Coordinates of C-alpha atoms and ligand atoms in Angstrom, one line a residue:
X1 CA 0.0 0.0 0.0
X2 CA 1.2 3.5 -0.9
X3 CA -0.1 6.4 1.3
X4 CA 0.1 10.1 0.6
X5 CA -0.1 12.2 3.8
X6 CA -0.8 15.9 3.9
X7 CA 0.4 17.8 7.0
X8 CA -0.9 21.4 7.6
X9 CA -1.5 22.1 11.3
X10 CA 0.6 25.2 11.6
X11 CA 3.3 27.0 9.6
X12 CA 4.4 24.1 7.5
X13 CA 2.7 22.3 4.6
X14 CA 4.1 18.9 4.0
X15 CA 3.3 16.0 1.6
X16 CA 4.8 12.7 2.2
X17 CA 4.5 9.5 0.4
X18 CA 5.3 6.3 2.2
X19 CA 4.8 2.6 2.1
X20 CA 5.2 -0.4 4.5
X21 CA 8.2 -2.8 3.9
X22 CA 9.2 -5.6 6.4
X23 CA 6.9 -4.1 8.9
X24 CA 8.7 -0.7 8.8
X25 CA 8.0 2.6 7.1
X26 CA 9.7 3.4 4.0
X27 CA 9.7 7.1 3.0
X28 CA 9.4 7.6 -0.7
X29 CA 9.3 11.3 -0.4
X30 CA 8.7 13.9 2.2
X31 CA 8.5 17.5 0.9
X32 CA 8.0 20.4 3.5
X33 CA 7.3 24.1 2.6
X34 CA 7.6 26.4 5.7
X35 CA 5.8 29.7 5.9
X36 CA 8.0 32.2 7.3
X37 CA 6.3 35.6 8.4
X38 CA 8.4 38.7 7.5
X39 CA 8.0 39.7 11.0
X40 CA 6.2 38.7 14.2
X41 CA 4.5 35.5 14.8
X42 CA 2.3 33.3 12.6
X43 CA -1.0 34.6 11.4
X44 CA -3.3 31.5 10.9
X45 CA -5.0 33.1 7.8
X46 CA -1.7 33.9 6.2
X47 CA -0.2 30.6 6.9
X48 CA -3.4 28.9 5.4
X49 CA -3.0 31.1 2.3
X50 CA 0.6 29.9 2.0
X51 CA -0.6 26.3 2.2
X52 CA -3.3 26.9 -0.4
X53 CA -0.7 28.4 -2.7
X54 CA 1.8 25.8 -2.2
X55 CA -0.4 22.7 -2.1
X56 CA -0.2 21.9 -5.8
X57 CA 3.5 22.5 -6.1
X58 CA 4.4 20.5 -3.0
X59 CA 2.1 17.7 -4.1
X60 CA 3.7 17.5 -7.6
X61 CA 7.2 17.6 -6.1
X62 CA 6.4 14.8 -3.7
X63 CA 5.0 12.6 -6.4
X64 CA 8.0 13.3 -8.7
X65 CA 10.6 12.6 -5.8
X66 CA 8.8 9.3 -5.0
X67 CA 9.1 8.3 -8.6
X68 CA 5.4 7.2 -8.7
X69 CA 2.4 8.3 -10.5
X70 CA -0.5 9.8 -8.6
X71 CA -2.7 6.9 -9.7
X72 CA -0.5 4.6 -7.7
X73 CA -1.5 6.1 -4.3
X74 CA -3.8 3.8 -2.4
X75 CA -4.7 6.0 0.5
X76 CA -4.8 9.8 1.3
X77 CA -4.4 10.9 4.9
X78 CA -4.3 14.4 6.4
X79 CA -3.7 16.0 9.8
X80 CA -7.2 16.4 11.3
X81 CA -6.0 18.3 14.4
X82 CA -4.9 19.8 16.8
X83 CA -3.8 22.9 15.1
X84 CA -4.7 26.2 13.6
X85 CA -8.2 26.2 12.1
X86 CA -7.7 27.9 8.7
X87 CA -4.4 25.8 8.2
X88 CA -6.3 22.5 9.1
X89 CA -9.1 23.3 6.9
X90 CA -6.9 24.1 3.9
X91 CA -5.0 20.7 4.2
X92 CA -8.2 18.9 4.7
X93 CA -9.7 20.5 1.6
X94 CA -6.7 19.5 -0.5
X95 CA -6.8 15.8 1.0
X96 CA -10.6 15.6 0.2
X97 CA -10.2 16.9 -3.2
X98 CA -7.3 14.5 -4.0
X99 CA -9.0 11.4 -2.4
X100 CA -12.3 12.1 -4.3
X101 CA -10.5 12.7 -7.7
X102 CA -8.4 9.5 -7.3
X103 CA -11.4 7.5 -5.9
X104 CA -9.2 6.4 -2.9
X105 CA -10.0 6.1 0.8
X106 CA -9.3 9.2 3.0
X107 CA -8.3 9.1 6.8
X108 CA -7.9 12.0 9.1
X109 CA -5.2 11.5 11.7
X110 CA -4.2 13.0 15.1
X111 CA -1.0 15.0 14.5
X112 CA 0.5 14.2 18.0
X113 CA -0.1 10.5 17.6
X114 CA 1.4 10.6 14.2
X115 CA 4.7 11.9 15.9
X116 CA 4.8 8.7 17.9
X117 CA 3.8 6.2 15.3
X118 CA 6.4 7.5 12.8
X119 CA 9.1 7.1 15.5
X120 CA 8.0 3.4 15.9
X121 CA 7.7 3.1 12.1
X122 CA 11.3 4.1 11.4
X123 CA 13.3 3.1 14.6
X124 CA 13.4 -0.1 16.6
X125 CA 11.3 1.2 19.4
X126 CA 7.9 -0.5 20.0
X127 CA 6.2 1.0 23.0
X128 CA 8.0 4.1 24.2
X129 CA 7.3 7.2 26.3
X130 CA 7.2 10.0 23.7
X131 CA 8.8 13.3 24.6
X132 CA 7.0 15.5 22.1
X133 CA 8.7 18.8 22.1
X134 CA 7.6 21.3 19.3
X135 CA 6.6 24.7 18.7
X136 CA 3.1 24.6 20.0
X137 CA 3.1 21.3 21.9
X138 CA 5.1 19.9 24.8
X139 CA 3.7 16.7 26.0
X140 CA 4.9 13.5 27.6
X141 CA 2.8 10.7 26.1
X142 CA 2.5 6.9 26.6
X143 CA 0.2 4.2 25.6
X144 CA -1.6 2.5 28.5
X145 CA -5.0 0.9 28.7
X146 CA -6.1 1.3 25.1
X147 CA -5.1 5.0 24.7
X148 CA -2.2 7.3 24.3
X149 CA -2.4 9.2 27.6
X150 CA -0.8 12.6 28.3
X151 CA 1.3 12.2 31.4
X152 CA 2.5 15.7 31.5
X153 CA 2.4 18.8 29.4
X154 CA 3.1 22.5 29.3
X155 CA 0.8 24.7 31.3
X156 CA 1.5 27.7 29.2
X157 CA 3.5 27.9 26.0
X158 CA 5.2 25.1 24.1
X159 CA 9.0 24.8 24.5
X160 CA 9.6 25.7 20.8
X161 CA 7.4 28.8 21.1
X162 CA 9.5 29.8 24.1
X163 CA 12.6 29.5 22.2
X164 CA 11.3 31.3 19.2
X165 CA 9.8 34.1 21.2
X166 CA 13.1 34.6 23.1
X167 CA 14.8 34.7 19.6
X168 CA 12.3 37.2 18.1
X169 CA 12.6 39.6 21.0
X170 CA 16.4 39.5 20.7
X171 CA 16.8 40.0 17.0
X172 CA 17.5 36.2 16.4
X173 CA 15.8 35.0 13.1
X174 CA 12.9 32.5 13.0
X175 CA 12.8 29.6 13.8
X176 CA 14.7 30.5 16.9
X177 CA 15.4 26.9 18.2
X178 CA 18.3 26.0 15.8
X179 CA 19.9 29.5 16.2
X180 CA 19.7 29.3 19.9
X181 CA 21.4 25.9 19.8
X182 CA 24.3 27.5 17.9
X183 CA 24.7 30.4 20.3
X184 CA 24.4 28.1 23.3
X185 CA 27.4 26.2 22.3
X186 CA 29.5 29.3 23.0
X187 CA 27.8 29.9 26.4
X188 CA 29.9 29.3 29.4
X189 CA 28.1 30.7 32.4
X190 CA 25.0 29.3 33.8
X191 CA 22.5 31.8 34.8
X192 CA 19.7 30.6 37.2
X193 CA 16.2 30.6 35.6
X194 CA 12.9 29.5 37.0
X195 CA 12.7 25.8 37.0
X196 CA 9.0 25.1 36.7
X197 CA 8.1 21.6 37.1
X198 CA 4.6 21.3 38.7
X199 CA 4.1 17.5 39.3
X200 CA 4.2 16.1 35.7
X201 CA 3.5 19.6 34.1
X202 CA 5.8 22.2 33.0
X203 CA 5.8 26.1 32.5
X204 CA 8.0 28.1 30.3
X205 CA 6.8 31.7 30.3
X206 CA 8.7 32.7 33.5
X207 CA 11.8 31.6 31.9
X208 CA 11.2 34.0 29.1
X209 CA 10.9 37.0 31.4
X210 CA 13.8 36.1 33.4
X211 CA 15.9 35.4 30.4
X212 CA 15.0 39.0 29.1
X213 CA 16.1 40.5 32.4
X214 CA 19.5 38.9 32.1
X215 CA 20.0 40.4 28.7
X216 CA 18.8 43.8 30.0
X217 CA 21.4 43.5 32.7
X218 CA 24.2 43.0 30.2
X219 CA 24.7 39.2 30.2
X220 CA 25.7 37.8 26.9
X221 CA 23.2 36.3 24.6
X222 CA 25.3 33.1 24.4
X223 CA 25.2 32.6 28.2
X224 CA 21.5 33.3 28.3
X225 CA 20.8 30.8 25.4
X226 CA 23.0 28.2 27.1
X227 CA 21.1 28.7 30.3
X228 CA 17.7 28.5 28.6
X229 CA 18.6 25.2 27.1
X230 CA 20.1 23.7 30.2
X231 CA 17.0 24.7 32.2
X232 CA 14.2 23.8 29.8
X233 CA 15.8 20.6 28.7
X234 CA 16.4 19.5 32.2
X235 CA 12.7 20.0 33.0
X236 CA 11.7 18.0 30.0
X237 CA 14.2 15.2 30.8
X238 CA 13.0 15.1 34.5
X239 CA 9.3 14.8 33.5
X240 CA 10.1 12.1 30.9
X241 CA 12.1 10.1 33.3
X242 CA 9.3 10.2 35.9
X243 CA 6.8 8.9 33.3
X244 CA 9.3 6.1 32.4
X245 CA 9.4 5.1 36.0
X246 CA 5.5 5.3 36.5
X247 CA 4.8 3.2 33.4
X248 CA 7.8 0.9 33.6
X249 CA 8.6 1.5 30.0
X250 CA 12.2 1.2 28.9
X251 CA 12.1 3.1 25.7
X252 CA 12.0 6.9 25.2
X253 CA 11.2 8.5 21.9
X254 CA 11.9 12.1 20.8
X255 CA 9.5 13.9 18.5
X256 CA 8.7 17.4 17.4
X257 CA 11.1 20.1 16.1
X258 CA 12.9 20.6 19.3
X259 CA 13.9 16.9 19.2
X260 CA 16.5 18.1 16.6
X261 CA 18.5 19.6 19.3
X262 CA 21.7 17.8 20.0
X263 CA 21.9 19.0 23.6
X264 CA 18.3 17.7 24.4
X265 CA 19.2 14.4 22.7
X266 CA 22.4 14.2 24.9
X267 CA 20.5 14.8 28.1
X268 CA 17.8 12.3 27.2
X269 CA 20.4 9.7 26.2
X270 CA 22.3 10.0 29.5
X271 CA 19.1 9.7 31.5
X272 CA 18.0 6.6 29.5
X273 CA 21.4 5.0 29.9
X274 CA 21.5 5.5 33.6
X275 CA 18.1 3.7 33.8
X276 CA 19.2 0.9 31.5
X277 CA 16.7 2.2 28.9
X278 CA 17.1 3.0 25.3
X279 CA 16.5 6.5 23.7
X280 CA 15.5 6.9 20.0
X281 CA 15.4 9.9 17.8
X282 CA 13.9 9.8 14.2
X283 CA 15.9 11.6 11.4
X284 CA 15.3 15.4 11.6
X285 CA 12.8 15.6 8.6
X286 CA 10.5 13.0 10.4
X287 CA 10.8 15.0 13.8
X288 CA 9.6 18.3 12.5
X289 CA 6.0 18.5 11.1
X290 CA 5.9 16.5 8.0
X291 CA 3.7 14.7 5.7
X292 CA 5.4 11.3 5.8
X293 CA 4.4 10.8 9.3
X294 CA 0.8 11.6 8.4
X295 CA 1.0 9.1 5.5
X296 CA 2.4 6.4 7.8
X297 CA -0.3 7.0 10.4
X298 CA -2.9 6.5 7.6
X299 CA -1.3 3.1 6.8
X300 CA -1.3 2.1 10.5
X301 CA -5.0 3.0 10.9
X302 CA -6.2 1.6 7.6
X303 CA -4.6 -1.8 8.4
X304 CA -6.4 -1.7 11.7
X305 CA -9.6 -1.3 9.9
X306 CA -10.2 2.4 10.3
X307 CA -12.4 3.9 7.6
X308 CA -13.8 7.5 7.2
X309 CA -16.6 8.9 5.2
X310 CA -16.0 12.5 3.9
X311 CA -18.5 13.7 6.5
X312 CA -16.2 12.3 9.2
X313 CA -13.2 14.4 7.9
X314 CA -14.1 17.6 9.6
X315 CA -11.1 19.1 11.4
X316 CA -10.8 19.4 15.1
X317 CA -8.6 22.3 16.4
X318 CA -8.5 20.8 19.8
X319 CA -8.1 17.2 18.9
X320 CA -6.6 15.7 22.0
X321 CA -4.1 12.9 22.1
X322 CA -6.3 10.9 24.4
X323 CA -9.4 11.3 22.2
X324 CA -7.9 8.9 19.7
X325 CA -9.3 5.3 19.8
X326 CA -6.2 3.3 19.3
X327 CA -7.3 0.1 17.8
X328 CA -3.9 -0.8 16.3
X329 CA -2.1 -1.6 19.5
X330 CA -3.0 -4.1 22.2
X331 CA -2.5 -3.7 26.0
Ligands
ATP408 P1 3.5 21.5 16.4 O1 3.8 20.1 16.2 O2 3.3 22.0 17.6 O3 2.4 22.0 15.4 P2 5.4 23.2 15.0 O4 4.4 23.6 14.1 O5 6.0 24.3 15.7 O6 4.8 22.2 16.0 P3 7.7 21.6 14.5 O7 8.3 21.6 13.0 O8 7.6 20.2 15.1 O9 6.4 22.4 14.4 O10 8.7 22.4 15.4 C1 9.1 23.7 15.2 C2 9.8 24.1 16.4 O11 11.1 23.4 16.6 C3 10.2 25.5 16.4 O12 9.8 26.2 17.5 C4 11.8 25.5 16.2 O13 12.3 26.7 16.9 C5 12.1 24.3 16.9 N1 13.5 23.7 16.6 C6 13.9 23.3 15.4 N2 15.1 22.8 15.4 C7 15.6 23.1 16.6 C8 16.8 22.9 17.3 N3 17.8 22.4 16.7 N4 16.8 23.1 18.6 C9 15.8 23.6 19.3 N5 14.6 23.9 18.7 C10 14.4 23.6 17.4
FE2_409 FE1 4.1 18.6 15.3

């Protein structure tokens, strides 16, 4: 089966074409076009216009790179939520139009769950704790009793938005995460920032205000970036470790754009090693928002017998991870 997945929850429009080979996901193509606002944050309507303009081009490029013809696609899937309404509706419209014109089934998938399943699809992990660290989302997720449960999450902004906002306020280009990672490498001095772990939940906005104060007081951007990373990543690692202990799982999977960060990967690796557990990170293009993970999720669900009528493909901006009925895993 060849699945074509369309991702469009936020600033990125992605089309990925995947298939299943020896039980694993084989990515045939994975094209991502990111909307970068000239200034300020993301405006949902502008991002949606970007997706509408780019959709035919990204689709054509994905098909060409996969070396297939559109008629060979067996299934169309798309990100049904959570995300920004106008962006979700644009991606869903593209998916419906494609599925109807090809006469092929369509499946709407949960974006957060797709981050987990692609990790299991391309690495050796089978039943991990997912540390999902992206722009808008920061969640610790694990499968127990028939559902993916959220064990902990941010109480305010996502970790990636925290990094991007600090960057934007200090003249560092968007997306801020990768730039902060580079600057942090030159940082030497640790500056104390609010370490906000509340039970299994996290908060980042206090860190933002504190970090801005340090800059005002003349501390270097490098030291502040270093301190932001050390503090926020330690918070993420702590909560992930506690979730592993509670659930007695011995695999941890990273997902989301912030998972690309080498320092976060290092901390999580050390934590896993010390517990005798294993850490997994998918390749970068599969960590960030992408169409391949949506395509793969479509295959997983279709194989489990999931079918959707067009009427069931309405988007859900607040589609929660634990709203998904997981029929493809046991336990
Ligand atoms: P969501 O899944 O919540 O819709 P998103 O739309 O922001 O997230 P992603 O592509 O998963 O999409 O993540 C983007 C985020 O990842 C941005 O905030 C960006 O700054 C951050 N990021 C990317 N690379 C790195 C890195 N090397 N270090 C830290 N953060 C990074
Ligand atoms: Fe995401």
